[in-house]
PDB file of N, CA and C in Angstrom:
ATOM      1  N   MET K   1     -32.635 -35.778 -15.760  1.00  0.00           N
ATOM      2  CA  MET K   1     -33.273 -34.456 -15.986  1.00  0.00           C
ATOM      3  C   MET K   1     -34.662 -34.636 -16.612  1.00  0.00           C
ATOM      4  N   HIS K   2     -35.591 -33.868 -16.125  1.00  0.00           N
ATOM      5  CA  HIS K   2     -36.945 -33.986 -16.673  1.00  0.00           C
ATOM      6  C   HIS K   2     -37.220 -32.868 -17.669  1.00  0.00           C
ATOM      7  N   ARG K   3     -38.074 -33.168 -18.603  1.00  0.00           N
ATOM      8  CA  ARG K   3     -38.405 -32.145 -19.611  1.00  0.00           C
ATOM      9  C   ARG K   3     -39.055 -30.932 -18.943  1.00  0.00           C
ATOM     10  N   THR K   4     -39.875 -31.206 -17.961  1.00  0.00           N
ATOM     11  CA  THR K   4     -40.563 -30.107 -17.278  1.00  0.00           C
ATOM     12  C   THR K   4     -39.532 -29.150 -16.667  1.00  0.00           C
ATOM     13  N   TRP K   5     -38.484 -29.723 -16.084  1.00  0.00           N
ATOM     14  CA  TRP K   5     -37.452 -28.892 -15.471  1.00  0.00           C
ATOM     15  C   TRP K   5     -36.811 -27.984 -16.521  1.00  0.00           C
ATOM     16  N   MET K   6     -36.487 -28.575 -17.654  1.00  0.00           N
ATOM     17  CA  MET K   6     -35.859 -27.778 -18.715  1.00  0.00           C
ATOM     18  C   MET K   6     -36.803 -26.656 -19.138  1.00  0.00           C
ATOM     19  N   ARG K   7     -38.068 -27.024 -19.314  1.00  0.00           N
ATOM     20  CA  ARG K   7     -39.044 -26.020 -19.749  1.00  0.00           C
ATOM     21  C   ARG K   7     -39.105 -24.885 -18.720  1.00  0.00           C
ATOM     22  N   SER K   8     -39.061 -25.277 -17.450  1.00  0.00           N
ATOM     23  CA  SER K   8     -39.158 -24.278 -16.381  1.00  0.00           C
ATOM     24  C   SER K   8     -37.880 -23.425 -16.340  1.00  0.00           C
ATOM     25  N   ALA K   9     -36.775 -24.049 -16.691  1.00  0.00           N
ATOM     26  CA  ALA K   9     -35.495 -23.332 -16.647  1.00  0.00           C
ATOM     27  C   ALA K   9     -35.416 -22.294 -17.755  1.00  0.00           C
ATOM     28  N   TRP K  10     -36.067 -22.581 -18.869  1.00  0.00           N
ATOM     29  CA  TRP K  10     -36.020 -21.634 -19.993  1.00  0.00           C
ATOM     30  C   TRP K  10     -36.817 -20.379 -19.675  1.00  0.00           C
ATOM     31  N   THR K  11     -36.241 -19.520 -18.859  1.00  0.00           N
ATOM     32  CA  THR K  11     -36.930 -18.276 -18.496  1.00  0.00           C
ATOM     33  C   THR K  11     -35.938 -17.114 -18.539  1.00  0.00           C
ATOM     34  N   PRO K  12     -36.425 -15.905 -18.626  1.00  0.00           N
ATOM     35  CA  PRO K  12     -35.553 -14.715 -18.667  1.00  0.00           C
ATOM     36  C   PRO K  12     -34.535 -14.735 -17.529  1.00  0.00           C
ATOM     37  N   GLN K  13     -34.999 -15.130 -16.352  1.00  0.00           N
ATOM     38  CA  GLN K  13     -34.085 -15.167 -15.201  1.00  0.00           C
ATOM     39  C   GLN K  13     -32.965 -16.174 -15.452  1.00  0.00           C
ATOM     40  N   TYR K  14     -33.331 -17.314 -16.021  1.00  0.00           N
ATOM     41  CA  TYR K  14     -32.334 -18.358 -16.287  1.00  0.00           C
ATOM     42  C   TYR K  14     -31.285 -17.836 -17.275  1.00  0.00           C
ATOM     43  N   LEU K  15     -31.758 -17.168 -18.318  1.00  0.00           N
ATOM     44  CA  LEU K  15     -30.829 -16.621 -19.323  1.00  0.00           C
ATOM     45  C   LEU K  15     -29.888 -15.619 -18.675  1.00  0.00           C
ATOM     46  N   MET K  16     -30.447 -14.775 -17.820  1.00  0.00           N
ATOM     47  CA  MET K  16     -29.613 -13.762 -17.137  1.00  0.00           C
ATOM     48  C   MET K  16     -28.576 -14.467 -16.271  1.00  0.00           C
ATOM     49  N   TYR K  17     -29.009 -15.541 -15.611  1.00  0.00           N
ATOM     50  CA  TYR K  17     -28.108 -16.290 -14.738  1.00  0.00           C
ATOM     51  C   TYR K  17     -26.956 -16.869 -15.556  1.00  0.00           C
ATOM     52  N   GLN K  18     -27.286 -17.430 -16.708  1.00  0.00           N
ATOM     53  CA  GLN K  18     -26.255 -18.009 -17.579  1.00  0.00           C
ATOM     54  C   GLN K  18     -25.288 -16.930 -18.031  1.00  0.00           C
ATOM     55  N   ALA K  19     -25.827 -15.789 -18.416  1.00  0.00           N
ATOM     56  CA  ALA K  19     -24.988 -14.678 -18.885  1.00  0.00           C
ATOM     57  C   ALA K  19     -24.041 -14.248 -17.765  1.00  0.00           C
ATOM     58  N   SER K  20     -24.554 -14.212 -16.551  1.00  0.00           N
ATOM     59  CA  SER K  20     -23.735 -13.799 -15.404  1.00  0.00           C
ATOM     60  C   SER K  20     -22.586 -14.788 -15.215  1.00  0.00           C
ATOM     61  N   LEU K  21     -22.892 -16.069 -15.328  1.00  0.00           N
ATOM     62  CA  LEU K  21     -21.849 -17.091 -15.162  1.00  0.00           C
ATOM     63  C   LEU K  21     -20.793 -16.933 -16.246  1.00  0.00           C
ATOM     64  N   ARG K  22     -21.241 -16.684 -17.457  1.00  0.00           N
ATOM     65  CA  ARG K  22     -20.301 -16.525 -18.576  1.00  0.00           C
ATOM     66  C   ARG K  22     -19.395 -15.327 -18.321  1.00  0.00           C
ATOM     67  N   LYS K  23     -19.981 -14.242 -17.846  1.00  0.00           N
ATOM     68  CA  LYS K  23     -19.187 -13.033 -17.576  1.00  0.00           C
ATOM     69  C   LYS K  23     -18.159 -13.332 -16.493  1.00  0.00           C
ATOM     70  N   GLY K  24     -18.596 -14.029 -15.460  1.00  0.00           N
ATOM     71  CA  GLY K  24     -17.683 -14.350 -14.360  1.00  0.00           C
ATOM     72  C   GLY K  24     -16.538 -15.223 -14.851  1.00  0.00           C
ATOM     73  N   LYS K  25     -16.845 -16.165 -15.723  1.00  0.00           N
ATOM     74  CA  LYS K  25     -15.791 -17.060 -16.237  1.00  0.00           C
ATOM     75  C   LYS K  25     -14.849 -16.275 -17.147  1.00  0.00           C
ATOM     76  N   ASP K  26     -15.394 -15.373 -17.927  1.00  0.00           N
ATOM     77  CA  ASP K  26     -14.585 -14.574 -18.841  1.00  0.00           C
ATOM     78  C   ASP K  26     -13.597 -13.713 -18.062  1.00  0.00           C
ATOM     79  N   HIS K  27     -14.062 -13.123 -16.996  1.00  0.00           N
ATOM     80  CA  HIS K  27     -13.227 -12.219 -16.205  1.00  0.00           C
ATOM     81  C   HIS K  27     -12.074 -12.971 -15.553  1.00  0.00           C
TER      82      HIS K  27
END
């Protein structure tokens, strides 16, 4: 994994995506 990738991943869309995955797993 590259640092640039992580930096690019840290975005509002990424957070929303993570939240969606968490919700799906919870359900």
